[in-house]
């Protein structure tokens, strides 16, 4: 396979560090330290989403990303500039919908820490995150989002996210939330490449 194109800031990339690439038909999604990038592999046009995610601090770092058939999910972990939250991109309407800590948390409302990423489920998405406050120890809480109803539902018995019992929680996360396979590699120069599935095209980011 030959490299089709090397993308850099001249193409519109807004950040040159910590990329993860996701193949999505004729689109490549980019997870970065400065929002979400989108490359049209037909035209090589680059678009970036930052403020559109509608989460304070989203220009700092995208901590998790999931691309499924109809939606793209991103998570912003709590940081110095943000309480964190989630944002969902609807491919059909090409719009983002944000979920902040008040939409997601049952106990603590001051920060959002996604513990295990996302996974697609029939009719929705499932997440696992850390929850707790001054009166309760940290716990792993799982919720599912239903695309049809637009509602979050808690689905599990809470598991300890810290302390002596947390090892069992880590093993549960590893088994329940496998890492996605993104057809991604790093070349001999340390540049991130993505081999598009069922294609001879290779996309490379200079960063």
Coordinates of C-alpha atoms in Angstrom, one line a residue:
X1 CA 0.0 0.0 0.0
X2 CA 1.2 3.5 -0.8
X3 CA 0.5 6.6 1.3
X4 CA -2.3 8.6 -0.4
X5 CA -1.7 11.9 1.3
X6 CA 0.2 13.3 4.3
X7 CA -2.0 15.8 6.2
X8 CA -0.5 18.7 8.2
X9 CA -1.5 22.1 9.4
X10 CA -1.6 23.4 5.8
X11 CA -4.5 21.0 5.2
X12 CA -6.4 22.4 8.2
X13 CA -5.2 20.2 11.0
X14 CA -5.5 22.2 14.2
X15 CA -3.5 20.0 16.4
X16 CA -0.4 17.8 15.7
X17 CA -0.3 15.7 18.8
X18 CA -1.9 12.5 20.2
X19 CA -4.0 11.5 17.2
X20 CA -6.3 8.5 17.1
X21 CA -7.8 7.8 13.7
X22 CA -11.2 6.1 13.0
X23 CA -12.2 4.8 9.6
X24 CA -15.9 5.5 8.8
X25 CA -16.8 4.8 5.1
X26 CA -15.5 7.8 3.1
X27 CA -14.6 9.6 6.3
X28 CA -11.7 9.5 8.7
X29 CA -12.4 10.9 12.2
X30 CA -9.5 12.3 14.2
X31 CA -9.3 12.4 18.0
X32 CA -6.9 15.1 19.1
X33 CA -5.9 17.5 21.9
X34 CA -7.8 20.2 20.2
X35 CA -11.3 19.0 19.3
X36 CA -12.4 16.4 16.7
X37 CA -11.2 16.4 13.1
X38 CA -13.0 15.0 10.1
X39 CA -11.4 14.2 6.7
X40 CA -13.5 13.6 3.6
X41 CA -11.3 10.9 1.9
X42 CA -13.0 11.7 -1.5
X43 CA -12.0 15.4 -1.5
X44 CA -9.3 15.4 1.3
X45 CA -11.2 18.3 2.8
X46 CA -10.5 18.7 6.6
X47 CA -13.0 20.0 9.1
X48 CA -12.5 20.5 12.9
X49 CA -15.2 20.7 15.6
X50 CA -14.4 22.4 18.9
X51 CA -17.0 24.8 20.1
X52 CA -19.6 22.8 18.3
X53 CA -19.2 20.1 20.9
X54 CA -20.8 22.5 23.4
X55 CA -18.7 21.3 26.4
X56 CA -16.4 23.8 28.2
X57 CA -12.8 22.6 27.8
X58 CA -13.5 20.6 24.6
X59 CA -10.7 22.6 22.9
X60 CA -8.2 21.0 25.3
X61 CA -8.5 17.3 25.0
X62 CA -10.8 14.5 23.6
X63 CA -10.3 11.6 26.0
X64 CA -12.5 8.9 24.3
X65 CA -14.2 8.5 21.0
X66 CA -16.6 6.1 19.4
X67 CA -17.7 6.0 15.8
X68 CA -20.8 3.8 15.0
X69 CA -23.1 3.5 12.1
X70 CA -25.2 6.7 12.6
X71 CA -23.5 8.6 15.4
X72 CA -20.1 9.7 16.7
X73 CA -19.5 10.1 20.4
X74 CA -16.7 12.0 22.2
X75 CA -15.9 12.4 25.8
X76 CA -14.2 15.3 27.5
X77 CA -12.6 14.3 30.8
X78 CA -12.7 16.7 33.7
X79 CA -9.7 19.1 33.6
X80 CA -8.6 22.5 34.7
X81 CA -10.9 24.1 32.1
X82 CA -13.9 21.8 32.2
X83 CA -16.2 19.7 34.4
X84 CA -16.2 17.3 31.4
X85 CA -19.0 15.7 29.6
X86 CA -20.1 13.9 26.4
X87 CA -21.1 15.0 22.9
X88 CA -22.9 13.1 20.3
X89 CA -22.7 13.8 16.5
X90 CA -25.8 12.8 14.4
X91 CA -24.5 12.0 11.0
X92 CA -27.9 12.5 9.4
X93 CA -28.5 16.0 10.7
X94 CA -24.8 16.9 11.0
X95 CA -25.4 18.3 14.5
X96 CA -23.8 17.8 17.9
X97 CA -25.8 17.3 21.2
X98 CA -24.0 17.7 24.5
X99 CA -24.5 15.9 27.8
X100 CA -23.0 17.6 30.9
X101 CA -22.4 16.3 34.4
X102 CA -25.9 17.2 35.5
X103 CA -27.3 15.0 32.7
X104 CA -25.1 12.0 33.6
X105 CA -24.3 11.9 37.3
X106 CA -26.3 10.5 40.2
X107 CA -24.1 11.6 43.0
X108 CA -21.3 14.0 42.5
X109 CA -22.1 16.8 40.1
X110 CA -18.8 18.6 39.9
X111 CA -16.9 16.5 37.4
X112 CA -17.2 13.7 34.8
X113 CA -14.6 11.0 34.5
X114 CA -15.2 8.3 31.8
X115 CA -13.6 5.1 33.1
X116 CA -13.9 2.7 30.3
X117 CA -15.0 4.4 27.2
X118 CA -18.1 3.6 25.1
X119 CA -19.5 0.6 23.4
X120 CA -22.3 0.4 20.8
X121 CA -25.4 -1.6 21.8
X122 CA -28.6 -2.2 19.8
X123 CA -30.5 1.1 19.6
X124 CA -28.0 3.1 21.7
X125 CA -24.7 3.3 23.4
X126 CA -23.3 2.2 26.8
X127 CA -20.8 4.0 29.0
X128 CA -19.0 3.3 32.3
X129 CA -17.8 6.3 34.4
X130 CA -16.6 7.1 37.9
X131 CA -19.1 8.6 40.3
X132 CA -19.0 9.6 43.9
X133 CA -19.1 12.5 46.4
X134 CA -18.0 13.3 49.9
X135 CA -20.5 10.9 51.4
X136 CA -19.9 8.0 49.1
X137 CA -16.7 6.3 47.9
X138 CA -15.8 6.3 44.2
X139 CA -17.9 3.7 42.2
X140 CA -18.2 2.6 38.6
X141 CA -21.6 3.4 37.2
X142 CA -22.8 2.1 33.9
X143 CA -25.5 3.8 31.8
X144 CA -27.2 3.3 28.5
X145 CA -28.4 5.9 26.1
X146 CA -31.5 5.1 24.0
X147 CA -31.5 6.8 20.6
X148 CA -35.2 6.6 20.3
X149 CA -36.2 8.0 23.7
X150 CA -33.2 10.3 24.1
X151 CA -32.9 9.1 27.8
X152 CA -30.1 7.7 30.0
X153 CA -30.8 4.6 32.1
X154 CA -28.5 3.1 34.8
X155 CA -28.1 -0.6 34.1
X156 CA -25.8 -2.1 36.8
X157 CA -25.1 -2.7 40.4
X158 CA -22.5 -0.1 41.3
X159 CA -18.9 -1.4 41.5
X160 CA -16.1 0.0 43.6
X161 CA -13.8 2.2 41.5
X162 CA -11.1 2.6 44.1
X163 CA -9.7 0.7 47.1
X164 CA -8.9 -2.9 47.6
X165 CA -11.9 -4.2 45.6
X166 CA -11.1 -2.1 42.5
X167 CA -9.1 -4.8 40.8
X168 CA -12.2 -6.8 40.2
X169 CA -13.7 -3.7 38.6
X170 CA -10.7 -3.3 36.3
X171 CA -11.0 -6.8 35.2
X172 CA -14.7 -6.3 34.5
X173 CA -14.0 -3.2 32.5
X174 CA -11.4 -5.0 30.4
X175 CA -13.8 -7.8 29.6
X176 CA -16.9 -5.6 29.0
X177 CA -15.4 -2.6 27.1
X178 CA -12.8 -4.0 24.6
X179 CA -10.7 -1.4 22.7
X180 CA -11.9 -0.8 19.2
X181 CA -9.8 -1.9 16.2
X182 CA -9.0 1.1 14.1
X183 CA -6.7 -0.2 11.3
X184 CA -4.1 2.2 12.7
X185 CA -0.4 2.0 12.9
X186 CA 2.7 4.2 13.4
X187 CA 5.3 4.2 10.7
X188 CA 9.1 4.2 11.1
X189 CA 9.2 7.9 11.6
X190 CA 6.5 7.9 14.3
X191 CA 3.8 9.3 12.1
X192 CA 0.2 8.0 12.6
X193 CA -1.2 6.1 9.6
X194 CA -4.6 4.7 8.9
X195 CA -5.3 1.9 6.4
X196 CA -8.9 2.2 5.3
X197 CA -10.7 -1.1 5.4
X198 CA -11.4 -2.7 2.0
X199 CA -9.2 -0.1 0.3
X200 CA -5.6 0.5 -0.8
X201 CA -5.6 4.0 0.6
X202 CA -3.4 4.9 3.5
X203 CA -3.8 8.3 5.3
X204 CA -1.0 9.7 7.3
X205 CA -0.8 12.6 9.8
X206 CA 2.3 14.6 10.2
X207 CA 2.4 15.1 13.9

